[in-house]
PDB file of C-alpha atoms in Angstrom:
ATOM      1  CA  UNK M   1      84.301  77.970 -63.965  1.00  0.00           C
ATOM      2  CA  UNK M   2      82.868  79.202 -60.661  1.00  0.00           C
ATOM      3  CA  UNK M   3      81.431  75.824 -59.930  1.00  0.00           C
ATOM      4  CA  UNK M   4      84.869  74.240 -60.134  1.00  0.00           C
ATOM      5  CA  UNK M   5      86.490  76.943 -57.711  1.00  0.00           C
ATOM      6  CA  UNK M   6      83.694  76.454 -54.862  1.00  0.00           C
ATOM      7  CA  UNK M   7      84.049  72.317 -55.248  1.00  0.00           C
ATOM      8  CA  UNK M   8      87.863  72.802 -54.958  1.00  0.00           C
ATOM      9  CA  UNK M   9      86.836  75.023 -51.884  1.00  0.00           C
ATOM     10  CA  UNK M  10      85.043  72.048 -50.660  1.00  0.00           C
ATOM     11  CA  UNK M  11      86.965  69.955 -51.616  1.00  0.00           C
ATOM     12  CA  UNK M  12      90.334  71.380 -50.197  1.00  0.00           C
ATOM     13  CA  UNK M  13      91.202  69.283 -46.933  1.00  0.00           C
ATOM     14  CA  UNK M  14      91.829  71.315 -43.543  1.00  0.00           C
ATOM     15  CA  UNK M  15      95.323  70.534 -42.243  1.00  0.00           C
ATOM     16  CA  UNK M  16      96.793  70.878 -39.561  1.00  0.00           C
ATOM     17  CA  UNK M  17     100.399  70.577 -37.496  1.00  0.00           C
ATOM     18  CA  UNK M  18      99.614  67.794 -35.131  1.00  0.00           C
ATOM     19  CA  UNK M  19     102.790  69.050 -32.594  1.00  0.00           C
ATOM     20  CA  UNK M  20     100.917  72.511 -32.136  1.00  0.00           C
ATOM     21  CA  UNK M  21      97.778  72.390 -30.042  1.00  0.00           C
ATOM     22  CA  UNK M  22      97.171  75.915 -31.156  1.00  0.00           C
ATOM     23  CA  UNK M  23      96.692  74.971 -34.654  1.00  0.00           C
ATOM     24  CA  UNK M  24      94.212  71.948 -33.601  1.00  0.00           C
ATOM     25  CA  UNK M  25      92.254  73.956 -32.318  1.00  0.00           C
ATOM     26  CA  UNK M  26      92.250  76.461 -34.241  1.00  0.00           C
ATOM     27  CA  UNK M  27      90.647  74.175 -37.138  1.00  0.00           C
ATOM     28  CA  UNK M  28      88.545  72.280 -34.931  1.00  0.00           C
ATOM     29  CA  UNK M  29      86.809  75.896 -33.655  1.00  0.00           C
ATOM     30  CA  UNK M  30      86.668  76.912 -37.245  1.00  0.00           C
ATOM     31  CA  UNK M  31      84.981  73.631 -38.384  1.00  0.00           C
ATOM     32  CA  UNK M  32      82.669  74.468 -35.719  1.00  0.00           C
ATOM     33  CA  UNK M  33      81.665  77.795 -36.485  1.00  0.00           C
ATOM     34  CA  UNK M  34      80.772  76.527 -39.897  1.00  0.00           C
ATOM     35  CA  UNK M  35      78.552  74.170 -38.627  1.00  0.00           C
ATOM     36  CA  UNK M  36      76.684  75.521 -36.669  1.00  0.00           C
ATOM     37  CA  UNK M  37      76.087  78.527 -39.172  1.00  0.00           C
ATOM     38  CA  UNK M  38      75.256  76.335 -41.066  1.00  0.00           C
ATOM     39  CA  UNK M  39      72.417  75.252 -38.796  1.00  0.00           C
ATOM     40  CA  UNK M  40      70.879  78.500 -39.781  1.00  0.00           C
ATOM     41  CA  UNK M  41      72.552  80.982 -36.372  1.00  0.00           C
ATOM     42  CA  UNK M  42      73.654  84.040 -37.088  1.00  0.00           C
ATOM     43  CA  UNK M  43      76.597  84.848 -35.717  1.00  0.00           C
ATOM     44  CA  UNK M  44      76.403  88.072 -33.522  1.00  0.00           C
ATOM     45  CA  UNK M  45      79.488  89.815 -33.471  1.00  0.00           C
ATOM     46  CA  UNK M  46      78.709  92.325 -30.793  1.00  0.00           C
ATOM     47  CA  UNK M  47      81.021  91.256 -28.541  1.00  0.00           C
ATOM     48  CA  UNK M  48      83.821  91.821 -31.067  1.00  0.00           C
ATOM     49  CA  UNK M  49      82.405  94.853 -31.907  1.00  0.00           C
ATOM     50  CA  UNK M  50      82.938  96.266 -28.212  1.00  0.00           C
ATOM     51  CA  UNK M  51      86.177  94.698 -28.058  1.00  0.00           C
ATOM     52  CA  UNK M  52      87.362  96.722 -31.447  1.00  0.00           C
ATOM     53  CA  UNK M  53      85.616 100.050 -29.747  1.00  0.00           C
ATOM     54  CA  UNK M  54      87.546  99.400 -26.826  1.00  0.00           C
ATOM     55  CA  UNK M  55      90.975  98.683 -28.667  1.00  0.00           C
ATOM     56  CA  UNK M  56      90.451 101.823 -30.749  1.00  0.00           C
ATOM     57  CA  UNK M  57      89.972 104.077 -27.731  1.00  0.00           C
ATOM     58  CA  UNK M  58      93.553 102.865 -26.138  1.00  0.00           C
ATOM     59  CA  UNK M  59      94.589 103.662 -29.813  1.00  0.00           C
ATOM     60  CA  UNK M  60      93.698 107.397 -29.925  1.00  0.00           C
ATOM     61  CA  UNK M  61      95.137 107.737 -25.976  1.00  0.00           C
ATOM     62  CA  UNK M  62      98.383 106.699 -26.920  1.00  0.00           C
ATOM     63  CA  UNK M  63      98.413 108.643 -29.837  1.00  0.00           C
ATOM     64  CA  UNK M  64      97.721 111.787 -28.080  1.00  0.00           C
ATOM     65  CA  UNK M  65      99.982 110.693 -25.434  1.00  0.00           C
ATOM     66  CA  UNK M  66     102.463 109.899 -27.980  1.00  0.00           C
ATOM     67  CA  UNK M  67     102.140 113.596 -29.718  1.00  0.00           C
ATOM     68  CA  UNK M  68     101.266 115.344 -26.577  1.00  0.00           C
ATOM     69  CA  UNK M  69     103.635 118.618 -25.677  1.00  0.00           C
ATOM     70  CA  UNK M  70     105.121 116.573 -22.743  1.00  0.00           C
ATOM     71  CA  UNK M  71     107.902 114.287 -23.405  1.00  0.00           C
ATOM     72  CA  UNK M  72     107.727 110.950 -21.938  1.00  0.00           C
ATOM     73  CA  UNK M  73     109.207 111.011 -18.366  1.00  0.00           C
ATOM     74  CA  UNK M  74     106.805 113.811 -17.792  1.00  0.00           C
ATOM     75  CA  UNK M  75     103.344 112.151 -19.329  1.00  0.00           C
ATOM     76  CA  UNK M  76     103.995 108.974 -17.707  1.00  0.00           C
ATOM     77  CA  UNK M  77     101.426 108.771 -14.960  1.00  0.00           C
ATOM     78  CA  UNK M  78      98.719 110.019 -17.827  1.00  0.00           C
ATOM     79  CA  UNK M  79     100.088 106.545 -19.956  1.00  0.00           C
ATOM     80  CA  UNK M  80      99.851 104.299 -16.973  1.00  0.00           C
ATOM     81  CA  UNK M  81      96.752 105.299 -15.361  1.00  0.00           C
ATOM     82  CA  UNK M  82      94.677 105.664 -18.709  1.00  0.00           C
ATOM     83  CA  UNK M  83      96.210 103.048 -20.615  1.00  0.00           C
ATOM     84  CA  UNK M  84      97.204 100.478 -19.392  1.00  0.00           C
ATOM     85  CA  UNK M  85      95.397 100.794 -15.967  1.00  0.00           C
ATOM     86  CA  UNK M  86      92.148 101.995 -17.042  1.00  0.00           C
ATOM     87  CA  UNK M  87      91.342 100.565 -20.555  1.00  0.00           C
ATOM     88  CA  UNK M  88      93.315  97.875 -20.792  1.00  0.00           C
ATOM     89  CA  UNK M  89      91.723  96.996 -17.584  1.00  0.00           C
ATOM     90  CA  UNK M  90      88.117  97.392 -19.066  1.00  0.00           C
ATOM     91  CA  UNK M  91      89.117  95.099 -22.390  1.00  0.00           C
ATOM     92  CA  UNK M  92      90.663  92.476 -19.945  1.00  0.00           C
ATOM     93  CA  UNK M  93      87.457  92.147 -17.822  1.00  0.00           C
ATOM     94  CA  UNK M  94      84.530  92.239 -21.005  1.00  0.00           C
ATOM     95  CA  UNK M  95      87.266  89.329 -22.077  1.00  0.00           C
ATOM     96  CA  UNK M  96      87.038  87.890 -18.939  1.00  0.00           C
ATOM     97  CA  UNK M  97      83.358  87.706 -17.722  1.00  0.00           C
ATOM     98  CA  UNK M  98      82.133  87.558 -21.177  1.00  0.00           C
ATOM     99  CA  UNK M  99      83.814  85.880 -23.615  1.00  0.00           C
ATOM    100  CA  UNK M 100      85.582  83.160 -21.577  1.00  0.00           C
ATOM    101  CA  UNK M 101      86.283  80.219 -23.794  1.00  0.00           C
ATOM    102  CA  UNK M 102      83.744  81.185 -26.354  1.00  0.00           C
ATOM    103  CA  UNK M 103      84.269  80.877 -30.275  1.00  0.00           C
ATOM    104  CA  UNK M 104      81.142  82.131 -31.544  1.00  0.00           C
ATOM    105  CA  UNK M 105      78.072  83.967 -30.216  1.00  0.00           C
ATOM    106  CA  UNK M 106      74.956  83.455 -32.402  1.00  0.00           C
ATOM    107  CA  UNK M 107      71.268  85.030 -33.048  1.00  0.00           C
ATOM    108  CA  UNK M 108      68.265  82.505 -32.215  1.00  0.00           C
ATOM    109  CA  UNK M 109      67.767  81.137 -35.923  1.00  0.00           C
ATOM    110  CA  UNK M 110      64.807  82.893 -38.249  1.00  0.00           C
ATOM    111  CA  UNK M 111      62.450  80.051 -38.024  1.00  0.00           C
ATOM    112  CA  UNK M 112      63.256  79.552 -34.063  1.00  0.00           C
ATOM    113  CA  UNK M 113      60.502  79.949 -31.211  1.00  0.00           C
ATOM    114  CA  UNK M 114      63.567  80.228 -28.547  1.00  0.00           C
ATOM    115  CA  UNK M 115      64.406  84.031 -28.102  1.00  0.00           C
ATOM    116  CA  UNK M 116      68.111  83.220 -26.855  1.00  0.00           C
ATOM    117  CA  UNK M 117      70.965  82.707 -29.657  1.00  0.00           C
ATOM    118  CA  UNK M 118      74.363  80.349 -28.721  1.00  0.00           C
ATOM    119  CA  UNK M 119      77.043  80.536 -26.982  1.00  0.00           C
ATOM    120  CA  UNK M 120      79.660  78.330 -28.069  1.00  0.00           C
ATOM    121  CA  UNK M 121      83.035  77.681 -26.367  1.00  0.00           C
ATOM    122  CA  UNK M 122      85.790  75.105 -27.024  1.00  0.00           C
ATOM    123  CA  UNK M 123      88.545  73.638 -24.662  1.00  0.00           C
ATOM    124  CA  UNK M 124      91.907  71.997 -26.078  1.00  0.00           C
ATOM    125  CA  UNK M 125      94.781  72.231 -22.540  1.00  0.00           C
ATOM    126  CA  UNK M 126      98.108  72.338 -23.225  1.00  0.00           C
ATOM    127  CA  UNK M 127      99.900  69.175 -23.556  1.00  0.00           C
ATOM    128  CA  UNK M 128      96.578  67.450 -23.997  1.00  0.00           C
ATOM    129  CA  UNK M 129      94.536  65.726 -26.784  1.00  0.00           C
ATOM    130  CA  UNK M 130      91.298  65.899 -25.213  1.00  0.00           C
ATOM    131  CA  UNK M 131      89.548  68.845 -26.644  1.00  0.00           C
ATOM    132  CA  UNK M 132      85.623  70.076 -24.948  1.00  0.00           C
ATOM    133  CA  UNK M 133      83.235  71.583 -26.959  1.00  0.00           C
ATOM    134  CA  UNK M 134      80.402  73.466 -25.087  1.00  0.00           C
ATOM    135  CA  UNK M 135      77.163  74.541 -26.328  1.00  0.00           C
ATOM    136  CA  UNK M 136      74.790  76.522 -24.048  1.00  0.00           C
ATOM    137  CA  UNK M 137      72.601  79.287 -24.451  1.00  0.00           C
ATOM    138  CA  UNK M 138      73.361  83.251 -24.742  1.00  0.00           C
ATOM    139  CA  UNK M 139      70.777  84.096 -22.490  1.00  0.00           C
ATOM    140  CA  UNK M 140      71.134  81.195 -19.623  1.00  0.00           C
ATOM    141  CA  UNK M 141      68.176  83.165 -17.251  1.00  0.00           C
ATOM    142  CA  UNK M 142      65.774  83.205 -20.418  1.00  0.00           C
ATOM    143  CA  UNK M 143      62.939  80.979 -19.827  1.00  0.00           C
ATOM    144  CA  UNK M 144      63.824  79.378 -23.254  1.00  0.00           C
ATOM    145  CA  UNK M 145      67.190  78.717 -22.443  1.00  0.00           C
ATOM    146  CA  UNK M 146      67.918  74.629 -22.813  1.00  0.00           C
ATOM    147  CA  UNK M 147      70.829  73.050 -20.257  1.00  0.00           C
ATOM    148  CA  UNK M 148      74.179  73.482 -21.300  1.00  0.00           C
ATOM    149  CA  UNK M 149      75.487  70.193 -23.027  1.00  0.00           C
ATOM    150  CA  UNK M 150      79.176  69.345 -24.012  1.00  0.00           C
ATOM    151  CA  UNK M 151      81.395  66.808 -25.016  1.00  0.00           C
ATOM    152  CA  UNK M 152      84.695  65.484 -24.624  1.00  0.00           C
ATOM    153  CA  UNK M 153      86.839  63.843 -27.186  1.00  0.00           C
ATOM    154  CA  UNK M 154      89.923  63.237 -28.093  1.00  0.00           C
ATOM    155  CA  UNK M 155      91.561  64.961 -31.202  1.00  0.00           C
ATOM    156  CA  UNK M 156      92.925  61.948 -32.837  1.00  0.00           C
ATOM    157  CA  UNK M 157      90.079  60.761 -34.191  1.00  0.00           C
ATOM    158  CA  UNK M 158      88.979  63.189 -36.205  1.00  0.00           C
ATOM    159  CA  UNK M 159      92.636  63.897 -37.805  1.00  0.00           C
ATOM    160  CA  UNK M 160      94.629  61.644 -40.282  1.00  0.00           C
ATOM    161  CA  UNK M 161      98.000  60.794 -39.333  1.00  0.00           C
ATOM    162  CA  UNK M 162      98.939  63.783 -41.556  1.00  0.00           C
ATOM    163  CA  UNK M 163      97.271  66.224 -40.281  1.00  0.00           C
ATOM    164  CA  UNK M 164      93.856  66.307 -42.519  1.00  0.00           C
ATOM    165  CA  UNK M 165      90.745  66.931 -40.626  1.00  0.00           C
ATOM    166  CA  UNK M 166      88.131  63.986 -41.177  1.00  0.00           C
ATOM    167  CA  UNK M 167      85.477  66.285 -41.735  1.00  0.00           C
ATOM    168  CA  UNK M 168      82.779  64.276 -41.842  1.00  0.00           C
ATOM    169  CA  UNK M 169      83.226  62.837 -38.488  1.00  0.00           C
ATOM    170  CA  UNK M 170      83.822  66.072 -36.813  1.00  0.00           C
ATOM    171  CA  UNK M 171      80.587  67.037 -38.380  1.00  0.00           C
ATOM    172  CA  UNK M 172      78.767  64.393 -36.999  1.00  0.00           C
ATOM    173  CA  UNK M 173      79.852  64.622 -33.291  1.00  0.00           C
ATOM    174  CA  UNK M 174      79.630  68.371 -33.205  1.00  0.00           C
ATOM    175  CA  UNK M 175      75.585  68.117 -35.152  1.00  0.00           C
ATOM    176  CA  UNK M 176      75.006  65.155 -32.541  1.00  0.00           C
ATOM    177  CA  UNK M 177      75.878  68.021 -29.589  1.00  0.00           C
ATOM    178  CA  UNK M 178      73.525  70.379 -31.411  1.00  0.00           C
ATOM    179  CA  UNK M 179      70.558  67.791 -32.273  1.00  0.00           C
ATOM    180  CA  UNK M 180      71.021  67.301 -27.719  1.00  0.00           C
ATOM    181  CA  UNK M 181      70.825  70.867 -26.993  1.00  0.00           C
ATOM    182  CA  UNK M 182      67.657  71.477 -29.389  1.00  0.00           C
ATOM    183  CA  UNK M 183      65.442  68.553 -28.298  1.00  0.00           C
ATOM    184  CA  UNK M 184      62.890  69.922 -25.585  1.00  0.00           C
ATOM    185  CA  UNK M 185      64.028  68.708 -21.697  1.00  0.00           C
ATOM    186  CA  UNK M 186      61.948  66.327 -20.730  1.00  0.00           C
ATOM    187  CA  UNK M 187      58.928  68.295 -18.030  1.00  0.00           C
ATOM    188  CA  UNK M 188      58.351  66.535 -14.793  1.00  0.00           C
ATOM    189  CA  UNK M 189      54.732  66.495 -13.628  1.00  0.00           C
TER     190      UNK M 189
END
């Protein structure tokens, strides 16, 4: 019984509304992540961890703000400065210089020499069908860190004209870009 639930799993096609970018991409960074999991990284969700910290503390401040024994025109320079000023500040600039465009952050895999995991961000402009996939390395000063490589490709060949996700040669292209950022650069003597 199980076995038939995880091949219907499999089995059950990604769709997606081909007149919202959003939801292109959406699936596309999903496939992604899988994939490259699936390599054997780890995803390392410290980075969401920090931004969850972060959200919690601008929580708590406007709670107390919220209950606190001054009404609101009185409080209001306490909401603005440590709200929206401070924290919000602080979440928008980890955001900023750290995540970027990534999807996924990963641990070096187990059987890995490199010490540096991935860092894997994904592209898809507005009114466009060209959608970037970058692949480069968490730690880019490490002495193990490999180049940066990427692609660009457009969307409609890895979706039907309904809206399925051709899995298998999204899979392909995205394994390709991992297979070029694994190989050893070439030394120069």
């Amino acid at each position: 019984m199980q076995d038939k639930n995880s091949e219907s799993a499999n089995k059950n096609p990604k769709k997606a509304n081909l007149l919202d970018h959003h939801s292109i991409k959406h699936i596309l960074d999903e496939s992604v992540t899988e994939i490259v999991t699936s390599r054997g990284y780890v995803e390392d969700v410290r980075m969401s961890n920090i931004r969850l910290f972060l959200g919690t503390i601008i929580i708590v401040i406007a709670l107390f703000a919220q209950f606190y024994k001054k009404k609101f025109p009185d409080n209001r320079d306490f909401l603005i400065l440590c709200i929206y000023v401070v924290f919000n500040g602080l979440l928008q600039l980890v955001i900023y210089t750290k995540e970027k465009n990534a999807i996924l952050f990963t641990y070096p895999p187990a059987d890995s020499f490199t010490s540096t995991g991935l860092v894997v961000s994904s592209q898809l402009p507005r009114f466009s069908d060209m959608y970037t996939l970058v692949i480069a390395s968490a730690d880019p000063k490490s002495i193990s860190a490999n180049p940066p490589v990427r692609f660009t490709k457009s969307v409609t060949q890895w979706f039907t004209k309904d809206g399925i996700l051709v899995e298998g040669l999204f899979w392909k292209d995205v394994e390709a870009l991992i297979n070029e950022y694994q190989k050893e650069p070439k030394k120069s003597k």
